[in-house]
Coordinates of C-alpha atoms and ligand atoms in Angstrom, one line a residue:
M1 CA 0.0 0.0 0.0
S2 CA 1.3 3.4 -0.9
D3 CA 1.5 6.0 1.8
K4 CA 1.7 9.0 -0.5
I5 CA -0.9 11.5 -1.8
I6 CA -0.3 13.9 -4.7
V7 CA -2.2 17.0 -5.7
I8 CA -2.2 18.0 -9.3
L9 CA -2.3 21.8 -9.4
E10 CA -3.9 23.7 -12.3
Q11 CA -2.3 26.9 -13.5
R12 CA -3.7 29.4 -16.0
E13 CA -1.6 32.2 -17.2
N14 CA 1.2 31.2 -14.8
L15 CA -1.0 31.4 -11.7
I16 CA -2.2 28.4 -9.7
K17 CA -6.0 28.5 -9.5
K18 CA -7.9 28.9 -6.2
A19 CA -9.6 25.5 -6.7
S20 CA -6.2 23.8 -6.6
F21 CA -5.5 25.4 -3.2
E22 CA -8.8 23.8 -2.1
S23 CA -7.5 20.4 -3.4
V24 CA -4.3 20.9 -1.4
S25 CA -6.2 21.5 1.9
A26 CA -8.4 18.5 1.2
A27 CA -5.3 16.4 0.6
V28 CA -3.5 17.7 3.7
K29 CA -6.6 16.7 5.8
L30 CA -6.7 13.2 4.3
A31 CA -2.9 12.9 4.8
E32 CA -3.2 13.8 8.5
S33 CA -5.9 11.1 9.1
L34 CA -4.2 8.4 7.0
N35 CA -0.6 9.4 7.8
L36 CA 0.4 10.1 4.2
E37 CA 3.2 12.0 2.7
T38 CA 2.0 15.0 0.7
E39 CA 3.2 16.4 -2.6
A40 CA 1.9 18.8 -5.2
V41 CA 2.8 18.9 -8.9
T42 CA 2.2 21.3 -11.7
A43 CA 3.2 21.7 -15.3
G44 CA 3.8 25.0 -17.0
D45 CA 6.3 27.6 -18.0
A46 CA 7.0 30.1 -15.2
I47 CA 4.6 29.9 -12.3
D48 CA 4.3 33.1 -10.3
N49 CA 2.4 32.0 -7.2
L50 CA 3.9 28.6 -6.6
A51 CA 5.2 29.7 -3.2
D52 CA 1.6 30.2 -2.1
V53 CA 1.0 26.5 -2.2
S54 CA 3.3 26.0 0.8
K55 CA 0.9 28.0 3.0
F56 CA -1.5 25.2 2.9
G57 CA 0.8 22.6 4.5
I58 CA 2.2 20.7 1.5
K59 CA 5.6 19.1 2.1
K60 CA 7.0 18.9 -1.4
I61 CA 6.3 20.8 -4.7
T62 CA 7.4 19.6 -8.1
H63 CA 7.2 21.8 -11.2
F64 CA 7.5 20.3 -14.7
K65 CA 8.8 23.1 -16.8
N66 CA 8.8 23.8 -20.5
S67 CA 7.5 26.8 -22.5
G68 CA 5.2 24.4 -24.5
L69 CA 3.4 23.5 -21.2
K70 CA 2.2 27.0 -20.6
N71 CA -1.3 26.0 -21.8
Y72 CA -3.0 22.7 -21.0
S73 CA -1.9 19.9 -23.2
P74 CA -3.9 16.7 -22.6
S75 CA -1.2 14.5 -24.3
A76 CA 1.7 16.0 -22.5
Y77 CA 0.2 16.6 -19.1
T78 CA -1.3 13.0 -19.0
K79 CA 2.1 11.5 -19.8
I80 CA 4.1 13.6 -17.5
F81 CA 1.9 13.1 -14.5
T82 CA 1.1 9.4 -15.1
D83 CA 4.9 8.6 -15.4
Y84 CA 5.6 10.6 -12.3
I85 CA 2.8 8.9 -10.3
K86 CA 3.9 5.5 -11.4
E87 CA 7.6 6.1 -10.7
N88 CA 6.9 7.4 -7.2
N89 CA 4.2 5.0 -6.3
F90 CA 1.5 7.5 -5.2
G91 CA -1.7 5.9 -3.8
Y92 CA -4.0 8.9 -3.8
I93 CA -4.3 11.6 -6.5
I94 CA -6.5 14.7 -6.0
L95 CA -7.3 17.5 -8.3
A96 CA -10.1 20.1 -8.7
N97 CA -13.2 19.2 -10.8
T98 CA -12.7 22.1 -13.1
S99 CA -12.7 21.7 -16.9
F100 CA -9.0 20.9 -16.6
G101 CA -9.6 18.3 -13.9
K102 CA -12.6 16.8 -15.7
D103 CA -10.5 16.3 -18.7
L104 CA -7.3 15.1 -17.1
A105 CA -8.5 12.8 -14.2
P106 CA -10.1 10.1 -16.4
R107 CA -7.1 10.1 -18.8
I108 CA -4.7 9.4 -15.9
A109 CA -7.2 6.8 -14.4
A110 CA -7.3 5.0 -17.7
R111 CA -3.5 4.8 -18.0
L112 CA -3.1 3.7 -14.4
D113 CA -6.1 1.4 -14.6
C114 CA -7.5 2.7 -11.4
G115 CA -10.7 4.0 -9.9
C116 CA -11.7 7.7 -10.2
L117 CA -14.4 9.5 -8.2
M118 CA -15.3 12.8 -9.8
D119 CA -16.9 16.0 -8.4
C120 CA -16.8 15.0 -4.7
V121 CA -18.3 17.4 -2.2
D122 CA -17.2 15.7 1.0
L123 CA -14.4 13.3 2.0
Q124 CA -14.4 11.4 5.2
I125 CA -12.3 8.6 6.6
N126 CA -14.0 5.4 7.8
D127 CA -11.9 2.4 8.9
G128 CA -8.9 3.7 7.0
K129 CA -10.8 4.2 3.8
V130 CA -11.7 7.4 2.1
I131 CA -15.5 7.7 1.8
A132 CA -16.3 10.3 -0.9
T133 CA -19.7 11.9 -1.3
R134 CA -20.8 13.1 -4.7
P135 CA -24.1 14.3 -6.2
V136 CA -25.9 12.0 -8.6
Y137 CA -29.1 12.3 -10.7
A138 CA -28.3 15.9 -11.5
G139 CA -27.9 16.8 -7.8
K140 CA -31.2 15.1 -6.7
A141 CA -29.3 12.6 -4.4
L142 CA -25.9 12.2 -2.8
F143 CA -23.9 9.1 -3.3
K144 CA -21.2 7.8 -1.0
A145 CA -18.5 5.6 -2.4
S146 CA -15.0 4.4 -1.8
L147 CA -12.4 3.0 -4.2
N148 CA -10.8 -0.5 -4.0
S149 CA -8.1 0.1 -6.6
N150 CA -4.5 0.5 -5.5
V151 CA -4.3 4.0 -6.8
K152 CA -7.3 6.2 -6.2
I153 CA -8.2 9.4 -8.0
I154 CA -10.5 12.0 -6.5
T155 CA -11.7 15.3 -8.0
N156 CA -13.1 17.9 -5.6
R157 CA -15.9 20.3 -6.6
P158 CA -14.6 23.9 -6.6
N159 CA -15.7 26.2 -3.9
V160 CA -16.9 23.3 -1.6
F161 CA -13.7 22.5 0.3
K162 CA -12.1 25.3 2.1
A163 CA -8.5 26.3 1.4
V164 CA -7.1 26.5 4.9
I165 CA -3.8 28.2 5.6
V166 CA -1.9 26.2 8.3
D167 CA -0.2 27.7 11.3
Q168 CA 3.5 28.0 10.8
P169 CA 3.8 26.0 7.6
A170 CA 7.2 24.3 7.1
E171 CA 9.1 25.3 4.0
P172 CA 8.4 22.5 1.5
S173 CA 11.1 21.1 -0.7
K174 CA 10.9 22.5 -4.2
N175 CA 11.9 20.7 -7.3
V176 CA 12.0 22.0 -10.9
V177 CA 12.1 19.3 -13.6
E178 CA 12.9 20.6 -17.1
I179 CA 11.0 18.6 -19.7
D180 CA 12.9 18.4 -23.0
S181 CA 10.3 17.7 -25.7
P182 CA 6.8 17.2 -24.3
D183 CA 4.2 15.4 -26.4
L184 CA 2.2 18.4 -27.6
S185 CA 0.2 16.4 -30.1
T186 CA -2.9 17.8 -28.4
K187 CA -2.9 21.2 -26.8
V188 CA -5.1 24.2 -25.9
I189 CA -4.1 26.9 -28.4
E190 CA -5.9 29.8 -26.9
F191 CA -8.1 30.7 -23.9
K192 CA -10.7 33.3 -24.7
K193 CA -11.5 35.3 -21.7
S194 CA -14.8 37.3 -21.5
E195 CA -13.3 40.8 -21.3
G196 CA -13.5 42.3 -17.8
K197 CA -16.1 39.8 -16.7
L198 CA -16.0 37.4 -13.8
D199 CA -16.3 33.7 -14.8
V200 CA -19.3 32.1 -13.2
A201 CA -17.3 29.0 -12.4
E202 CA -15.0 31.0 -10.1
A203 CA -17.3 33.7 -8.7
D204 CA -18.3 33.9 -5.1
I205 CA -21.5 35.6 -6.0
I206 CA -23.7 34.9 -9.0
V207 CA -26.8 36.5 -10.3
S208 CA -28.5 34.4 -12.9
G209 CA -31.3 35.3 -15.3
G210 CA -33.8 33.0 -17.0
R211 CA -36.6 33.2 -19.5
G212 CA -38.6 35.3 -17.0
L213 CA -36.5 38.2 -18.3
K214 CA -38.6 38.1 -21.5
G215 CA -35.7 39.2 -23.8
P216 CA -32.0 40.0 -24.0
E217 CA -32.7 43.7 -23.8
N218 CA -33.7 43.2 -20.1
F219 CA -30.6 41.4 -19.0
H220 CA -29.1 44.8 -18.0
L221 CA -31.2 44.3 -14.8
I222 CA -29.2 41.1 -14.0
E223 CA -25.9 42.9 -14.9
E224 CA -26.7 45.8 -12.7
L225 CA -27.6 43.6 -9.7
A226 CA -24.5 41.5 -10.2
G227 CA -22.4 44.7 -10.5
A228 CA -23.9 46.0 -7.2
L229 CA -23.1 42.7 -5.4
G230 CA -19.7 42.4 -7.1
G231 CA -20.7 39.1 -8.7
A232 CA -20.8 37.3 -12.0
V233 CA -23.8 37.0 -14.4
G234 CA -25.2 33.5 -15.0
A235 CA -27.9 32.2 -17.2
S236 CA -30.3 29.3 -17.7
R237 CA -30.0 27.2 -20.8
A238 CA -33.3 28.5 -22.1
V239 CA -31.8 32.0 -22.5
V240 CA -28.5 30.6 -23.8
D241 CA -30.3 28.5 -26.4
A242 CA -32.4 31.5 -27.4
G243 CA -29.1 33.4 -28.1
W244 CA -29.7 36.0 -25.4
R245 CA -26.5 35.1 -23.5
P246 CA -23.2 33.3 -24.3
H247 CA -22.8 29.7 -23.4
G248 CA -20.0 30.5 -21.0
E249 CA -22.6 31.9 -18.6
Q250 CA -24.8 28.8 -18.7
V251 CA -25.3 27.1 -15.3
G252 CA -26.5 23.6 -15.1
Q253 CA -26.1 20.0 -16.3
T254 CA -24.9 21.0 -19.7
G255 CA -23.3 24.3 -18.5
K256 CA -21.1 25.0 -15.6
T257 CA -21.3 23.6 -12.1
V258 CA -21.0 26.4 -9.6
S259 CA -20.8 26.5 -5.8
P260 CA -20.7 30.2 -4.9
N261 CA -21.5 31.7 -1.5
L262 CA -24.6 33.4 -2.9
Y263 CA -26.6 32.4 -6.0
V264 CA -29.5 34.7 -7.0
A265 CA -31.9 33.1 -9.5
C266 CA -34.1 35.6 -11.2
G267 CA -37.0 34.4 -13.4
I268 CA -35.6 30.9 -13.5
S269 CA -38.1 28.0 -12.9
G270 CA -35.6 25.6 -11.3
A271 CA -35.7 22.7 -13.8
I272 CA -33.7 19.7 -12.5
Q273 CA -31.0 20.3 -15.1
H274 CA -30.5 23.9 -13.8
L275 CA -30.5 22.7 -10.2
A276 CA -27.7 20.2 -11.1
G277 CA -25.3 23.1 -11.6
M278 CA -26.1 25.3 -8.6
S279 CA -27.8 23.5 -5.8
S280 CA -24.5 23.3 -3.8
A281 CA -24.4 27.1 -3.5
K282 CA -24.2 28.1 0.1
Y283 CA -27.1 30.5 0.0
I284 CA -29.7 30.5 -2.8
V285 CA -32.1 33.4 -3.3
A286 CA -34.9 32.9 -5.8
I287 CA -37.1 35.6 -7.3
N288 CA -40.1 34.2 -9.3
K289 CA -43.6 35.4 -9.8
D290 CA -44.9 31.8 -9.5
K291 CA -44.8 30.9 -5.8
D292 CA -44.9 27.2 -6.8
A293 CA -41.8 27.3 -9.0
P294 CA -39.5 24.4 -8.2
I295 CA -36.6 26.9 -7.6
F296 CA -38.2 27.7 -4.3
S297 CA -37.7 24.2 -3.1
V298 CA -33.9 24.7 -3.0
A299 CA -33.9 28.4 -2.0
D300 CA -32.9 29.7 1.4
F301 CA -34.7 32.9 0.7
G302 CA -37.5 33.3 -1.8
I303 CA -39.3 36.4 -3.2
A304 CA -42.6 35.6 -4.9
G305 CA -43.0 38.5 -7.2
D306 CA -42.3 40.3 -10.5
I307 CA -38.5 40.5 -11.3
F308 CA -39.1 43.8 -13.1
E309 CA -40.1 45.4 -9.9
I310 CA -38.0 43.5 -7.4
I311 CA -34.5 43.5 -9.2
P312 CA -34.3 47.3 -9.6
A313 CA -35.4 47.9 -6.0
L314 CA -32.9 45.3 -4.7
T315 CA -30.1 46.8 -6.8
Q316 CA -30.9 50.3 -5.5
E317 CA -31.0 49.2 -1.9
I318 CA -27.7 47.2 -2.2
K319 CA -26.0 50.3 -3.7
R320 CA -27.4 52.5 -1.0
I321 CA -26.1 50.1 1.8
K322 CA -22.7 49.8 0.1
S323 CA -22.3 53.5 -0.3
Ligands
FAD1 P1 -38.6 28.6 -17.8 O1 -38.6 27.2 -17.4 O2 -39.5 29.0 -18.9 O3 -38.9 29.5 -16.5 C1 -39.1 30.9 -16.5 C2 -39.5 31.2 -15.1 O4 -39.6 32.6 -15.0 C3 -40.9 30.7 -14.7 O5 -40.7 30.0 -13.5 C4 -41.7 31.9 -14.5 O6 -42.6 31.8 -13.4 C5 -40.7 33.0 -14.2 N1 -41.2 34.3 -14.6 C6 -41.7 34.7 -15.8 N2 -41.9 36.0 -15.8 C7 -41.5 36.5 -14.6 C8 -41.5 37.8 -13.9 N3 -41.9 38.9 -14.6 N4 -41.0 37.8 -12.7 C9 -40.6 36.7 -12.0 N5 -40.6 35.5 -12.5 C10 -41.0 35.4 -13.8 N6 -31.2 24.2 -18.2 C11 -30.3 24.9 -17.6 O7 -30.6 26.0 -17.0 N7 -29.0 24.5 -17.6 C12 -28.6 23.4 -18.1 O8 -27.4 23.1 -18.1 C13 -29.5 22.6 -18.8 N8 -29.2 21.4 -19.4 C14 -30.2 20.6 -19.9 C15 -29.8 19.3 -20.4 C16 -30.8 18.5 -21.0 C17 -30.4 17.2 -21.5 C18 -32.2 19.0 -21.0 C19 -33.2 18.1 -21.6 C20 -32.5 20.2 -20.5 C21 -31.5 21.1 -20.0 N9 -31.8 22.3 -19.5 C22 -30.9 23.0 -18.8 C23 -33.2 22.9 -19.7 C24 -34.1 22.9 -18.6 O9 -34.8 21.7 -18.6 C25 -35.1 24.1 -18.6 O10 -35.8 24.0 -19.8 C26 -34.4 25.4 -18.4 O11 -33.6 25.4 -17.3 C27 -35.5 26.5 -18.2 O12 -35.0 27.7 -18.2 P2 -35.7 28.9 -17.4 O13 -35.9 28.5 -16.0 O14 -35.0 30.2 -17.7 O15 -37.1 29.0 -18.2

């Protein structure tokens, strides 16, 4: 049995992502309970905030370096990490369930012929085994599972596990491994950022609009409320399919899974496919003129009323409080 856990860190534009710090804290907690050695690995060119990883209690950090690895390359990253995991006999692998993690984890699992539990929202230890909880049936139920394979891969849902800075973290050993000619047969050529906008997948506050908005010309109401709260704009699939909003904003089963602190659903009915993407938000506020709309069944606070009256009043009041 291996006694080592490895965290695969995701970087974008030379910065380790917040969700990876959450993976580190989840790994450190498992390591304490199971008495495991911890290590974090990443691939990229120059990584500007690698030192921050040490604040979360990791003991060793390895950076696979090559200018060709600046953007995600499924072929190169899979090979580099799989080889390293095999050579060093890691028993547990953890990474965030972002687009990167969702793509990479199954590739590594296939090569290592091991089990993989994706999108976990809780990890507990029972009898020396990791028991992972993950949502199933589009978030309708929670499923607990453990893995029997020698190597176990877990992906953690972003914004669910807390990134915890440890008291007096020890300086980890740092290792840079230059990669000569990575296999770049598949690679991400370009990331297109929505200019100046917060990404729903990473936002702490999201205000989402649905078909209740009646048309794209009314989405400024959502943008203004999101702006007042300092949050991102999200959308239901109905409005994305209608071409009112870009797909990057879609929340749900075929859109993004989000776990913000606050999710405000405006004129969204709460179809199961929408709930699949947002029901793990910490606080859900729903505004809908139909008091029986399913969205109210998951809401912590509900306002049964007309969004065209409520959103402007709410925006104004939030601006007044903040000023
Ligand atoms: P509607 O269901 O039409 O709801 C509009 C709501 O607005 C209603 O509840 C109404 O009462 C309210 N309303 C209307 N006027 C006002 C007003 N003036 N004030 C207040 N409230 C008002 N959907 C997603 O969102 N994300 C997904 O990822 C997704 N994936 C899917 C995958 C599959 C395979 C399938 C089959 C469907 C998927 N859907 C997804 C679609 C989903 O089933 C719903 O059709 C969609 O979520 C409905 O969007 P909506 O709530 O905006 O619209």
